[in-house]
CSV table of C-alpha atoms in Angstrom, one decimal:
chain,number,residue,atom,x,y,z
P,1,UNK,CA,79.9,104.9,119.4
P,2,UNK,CA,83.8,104.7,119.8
P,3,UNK,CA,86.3,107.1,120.2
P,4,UNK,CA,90.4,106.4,120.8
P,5,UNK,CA,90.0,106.2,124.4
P,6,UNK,CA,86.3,105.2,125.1
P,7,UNK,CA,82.7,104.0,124.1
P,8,UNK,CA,78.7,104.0,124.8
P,9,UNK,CA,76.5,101.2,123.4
P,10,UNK,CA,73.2,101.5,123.6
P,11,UNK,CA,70.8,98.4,123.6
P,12,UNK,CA,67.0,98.0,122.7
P,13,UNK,CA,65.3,94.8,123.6
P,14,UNK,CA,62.4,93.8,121.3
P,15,UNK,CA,60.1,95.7,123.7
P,16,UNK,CA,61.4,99.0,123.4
P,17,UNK,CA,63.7,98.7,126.4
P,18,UNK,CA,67.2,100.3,126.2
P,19,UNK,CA,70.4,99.7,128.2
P,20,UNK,CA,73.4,102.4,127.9
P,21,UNK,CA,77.0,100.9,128.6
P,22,UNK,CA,79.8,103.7,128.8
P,23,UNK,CA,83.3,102.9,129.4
P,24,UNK,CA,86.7,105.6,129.3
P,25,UNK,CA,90.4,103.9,129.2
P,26,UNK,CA,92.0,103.2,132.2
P,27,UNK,CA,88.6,103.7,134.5
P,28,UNK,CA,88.3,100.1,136.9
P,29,UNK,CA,85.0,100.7,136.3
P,30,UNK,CA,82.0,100.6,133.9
P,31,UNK,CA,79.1,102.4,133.9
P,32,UNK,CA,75.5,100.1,133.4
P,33,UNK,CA,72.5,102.1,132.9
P,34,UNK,CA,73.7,105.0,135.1
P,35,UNK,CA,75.1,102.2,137.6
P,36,UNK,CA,78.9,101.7,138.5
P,37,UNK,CA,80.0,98.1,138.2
P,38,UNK,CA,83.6,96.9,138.6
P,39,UNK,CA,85.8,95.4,135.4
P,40,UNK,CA,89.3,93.5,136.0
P,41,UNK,CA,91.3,94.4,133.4
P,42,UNK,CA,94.9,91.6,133.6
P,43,UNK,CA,97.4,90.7,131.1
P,44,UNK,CA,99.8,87.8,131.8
P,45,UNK,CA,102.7,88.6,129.6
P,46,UNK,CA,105.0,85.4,128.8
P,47,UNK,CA,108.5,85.8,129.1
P,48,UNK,CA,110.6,85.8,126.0
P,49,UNK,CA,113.0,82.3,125.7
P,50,UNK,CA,116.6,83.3,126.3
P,51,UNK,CA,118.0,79.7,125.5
P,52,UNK,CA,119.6,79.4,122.5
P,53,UNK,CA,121.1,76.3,123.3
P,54,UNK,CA,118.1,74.3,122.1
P,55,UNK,CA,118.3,72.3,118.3
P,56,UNK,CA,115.9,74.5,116.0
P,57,UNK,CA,114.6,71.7,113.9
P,58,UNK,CA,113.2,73.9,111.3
P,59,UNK,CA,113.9,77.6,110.8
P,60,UNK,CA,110.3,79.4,111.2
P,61,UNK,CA,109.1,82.3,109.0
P,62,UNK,CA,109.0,85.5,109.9
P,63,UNK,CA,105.1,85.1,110.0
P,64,UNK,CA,105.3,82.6,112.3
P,65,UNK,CA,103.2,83.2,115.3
P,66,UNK,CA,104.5,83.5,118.5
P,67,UNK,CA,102.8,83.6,121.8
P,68,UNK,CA,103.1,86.8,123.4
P,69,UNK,CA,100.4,86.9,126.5
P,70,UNK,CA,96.3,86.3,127.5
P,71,UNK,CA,94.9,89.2,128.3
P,72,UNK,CA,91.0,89.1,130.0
P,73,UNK,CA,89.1,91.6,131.5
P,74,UNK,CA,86.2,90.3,134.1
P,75,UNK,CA,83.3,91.6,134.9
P,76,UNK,CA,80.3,90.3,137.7
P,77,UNK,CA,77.0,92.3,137.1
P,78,UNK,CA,73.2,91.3,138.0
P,79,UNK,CA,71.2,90.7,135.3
P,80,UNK,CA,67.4,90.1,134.8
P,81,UNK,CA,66.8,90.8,130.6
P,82,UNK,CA,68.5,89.3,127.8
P,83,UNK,CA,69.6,92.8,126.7
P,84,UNK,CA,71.6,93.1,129.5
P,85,UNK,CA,73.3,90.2,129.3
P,86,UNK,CA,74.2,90.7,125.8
P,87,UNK,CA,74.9,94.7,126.7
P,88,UNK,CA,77.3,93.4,129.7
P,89,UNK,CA,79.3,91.1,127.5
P,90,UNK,CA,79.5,93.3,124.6
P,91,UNK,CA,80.5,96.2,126.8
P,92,UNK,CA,83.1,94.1,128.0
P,93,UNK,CA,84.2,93.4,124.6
P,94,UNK,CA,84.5,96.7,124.3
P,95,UNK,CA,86.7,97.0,126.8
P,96,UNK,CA,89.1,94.7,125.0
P,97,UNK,CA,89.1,96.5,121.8
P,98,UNK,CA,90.7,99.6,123.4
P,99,UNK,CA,93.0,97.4,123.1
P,100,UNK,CA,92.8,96.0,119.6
P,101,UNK,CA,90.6,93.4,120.1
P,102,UNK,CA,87.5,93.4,117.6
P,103,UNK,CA,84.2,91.5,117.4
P,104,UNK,CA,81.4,92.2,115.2
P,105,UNK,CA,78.3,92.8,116.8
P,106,UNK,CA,76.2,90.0,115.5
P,107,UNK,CA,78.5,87.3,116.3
P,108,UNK,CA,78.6,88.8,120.3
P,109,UNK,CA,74.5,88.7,119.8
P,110,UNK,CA,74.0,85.3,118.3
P,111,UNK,CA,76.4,83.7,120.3
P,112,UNK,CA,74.8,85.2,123.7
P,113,UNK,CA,71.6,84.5,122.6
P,114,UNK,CA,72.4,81.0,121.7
P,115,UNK,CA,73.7,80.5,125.1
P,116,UNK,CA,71.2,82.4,127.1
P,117,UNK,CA,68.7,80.2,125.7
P,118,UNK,CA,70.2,77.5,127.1
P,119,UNK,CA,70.2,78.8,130.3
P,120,UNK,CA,66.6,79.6,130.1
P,121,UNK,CA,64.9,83.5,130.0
P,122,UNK,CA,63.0,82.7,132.7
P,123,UNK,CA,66.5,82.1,134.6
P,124,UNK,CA,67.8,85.4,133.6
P,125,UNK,CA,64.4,87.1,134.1
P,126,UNK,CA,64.6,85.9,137.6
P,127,UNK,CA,67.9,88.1,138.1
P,128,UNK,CA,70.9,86.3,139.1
P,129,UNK,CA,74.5,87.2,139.1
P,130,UNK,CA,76.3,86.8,135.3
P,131,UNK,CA,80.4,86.3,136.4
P,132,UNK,CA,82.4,86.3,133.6
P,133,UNK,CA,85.4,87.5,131.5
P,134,UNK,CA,86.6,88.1,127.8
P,135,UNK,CA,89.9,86.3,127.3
P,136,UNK,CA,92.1,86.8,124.7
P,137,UNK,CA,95.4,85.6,123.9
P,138,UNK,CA,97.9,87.7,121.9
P,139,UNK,CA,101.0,86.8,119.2
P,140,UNK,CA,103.6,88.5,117.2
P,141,UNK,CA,105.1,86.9,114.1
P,142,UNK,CA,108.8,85.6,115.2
P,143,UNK,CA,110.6,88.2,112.6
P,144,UNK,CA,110.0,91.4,111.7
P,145,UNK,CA,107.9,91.3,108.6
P,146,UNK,CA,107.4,94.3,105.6
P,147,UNK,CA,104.5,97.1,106.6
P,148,UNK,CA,104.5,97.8,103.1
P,149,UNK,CA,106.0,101.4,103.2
P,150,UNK,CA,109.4,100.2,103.2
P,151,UNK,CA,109.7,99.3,106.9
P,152,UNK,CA,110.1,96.0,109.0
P,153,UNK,CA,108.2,95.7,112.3
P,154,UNK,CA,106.5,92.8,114.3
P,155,UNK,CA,103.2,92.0,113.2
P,156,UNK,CA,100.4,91.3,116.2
P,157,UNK,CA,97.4,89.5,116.0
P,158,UNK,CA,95.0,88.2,118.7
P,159,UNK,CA,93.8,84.8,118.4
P,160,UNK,CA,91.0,82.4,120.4
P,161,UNK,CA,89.1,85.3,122.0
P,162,UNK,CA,86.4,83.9,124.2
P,163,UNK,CA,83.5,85.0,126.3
P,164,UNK,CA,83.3,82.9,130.1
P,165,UNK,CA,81.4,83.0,132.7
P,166,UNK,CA,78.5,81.6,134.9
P,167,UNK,CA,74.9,82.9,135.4
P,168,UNK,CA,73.2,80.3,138.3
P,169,UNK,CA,75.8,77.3,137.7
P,170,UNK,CA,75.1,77.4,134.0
P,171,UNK,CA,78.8,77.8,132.2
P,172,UNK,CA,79.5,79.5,129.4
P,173,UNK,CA,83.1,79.6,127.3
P,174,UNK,CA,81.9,80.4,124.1
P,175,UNK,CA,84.5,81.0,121.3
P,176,UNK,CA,84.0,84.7,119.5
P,177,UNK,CA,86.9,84.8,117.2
P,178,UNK,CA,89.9,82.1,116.5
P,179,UNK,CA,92.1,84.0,114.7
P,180,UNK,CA,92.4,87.4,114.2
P,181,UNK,CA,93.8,90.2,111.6
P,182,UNK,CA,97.9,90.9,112.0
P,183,UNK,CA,98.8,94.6,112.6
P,184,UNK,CA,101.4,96.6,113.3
P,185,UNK,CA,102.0,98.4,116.6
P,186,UNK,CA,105.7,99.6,118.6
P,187,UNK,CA,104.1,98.8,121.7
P,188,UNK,CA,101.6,95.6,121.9
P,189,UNK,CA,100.2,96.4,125.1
């Protein structure tokens, strides 16, 4: 469940097992099964060209895209069942959609679980540290483009939105989403 400013997702392993993941905007912090456990939320915002002394080869469209900032939030967490891996890195997701950032649910599972069996279920079972992050990069068109209701604005759209980390040396940077949808927003981040 979502709301403007938070989320809970609840996760049942095959067996019947379930894992709660709650999160409120602007907390450092996410709650695991009734356990606290630290997220990173960092945005490294690009500074806008000023020289206009360059040749423009080509004039761009409006919808052009043009980088804006990578955003991540990070997360380290313990993890000993495939549920909670997948519950950690969706949550963390989720964390990223407060901010407009959106996956669908059964690529976040198929693309964990891919990856996880990689790494073994025994390995995971065993209960080792998962480090990791959701990175995301944003961009706004170059122009202001129509909303449709007689208005211009910058459009915004995230783009190559990736899930990385580590559980026992075994790496992980697993593409989610390339490209996302463009909307409209006064204030990006």
């Amino acid at each position: 469940t979502k709301t403007e400013d938070s989320f809970k997702i609840e996760t049942v392993e095959e067996n019947n097992e379930v894992h709660t993941f709650t999160y409120t905007k602007g907390d450092d912090y996410m709650m695991i099964d009734g356990e606290k456990v630290s997220v990173e939320i960092d945005y490294e915002v690009e500074k806008e060209l000023t020289d206009s002394s360059s040749p423009k080869l080509l004039k761009a469209s409006a919808w052009t895209p043009k980088y804006m900032s990578t955003g991540s939030v990070k997360i380290s967490k313990t993890v000993k069942t495939l549920g909670t891996l997948v519950g950690v890195i969706g949550g963390t997701i989720s964390i990223a959609a407060l901010s407009g950032v959106t996956i669908a649910t059964s690529t976040i599972a198929s693309t964990v679980g891919h990856w996880a069996s990689a790494v073994g279920l025994g390995t995971i079972a065993a209960g080792y540290a998962f480090n990791g992050k959701i990175q995301f990069k944003q961009y706004r068109t170059t122009g202001l483009v129509s909303t449709g209701y007689g208005k211009k604005l910058y459009a915004f759209r995230f783009q190559d939105v990736r899930a990385i980390g580590t559980l026992k040396g075994k790496k992980m940077d697993k593409q989610l989403k390339s490209v996302g949808s463009w909307f409209f927003n006064s204030k990006p981040y």
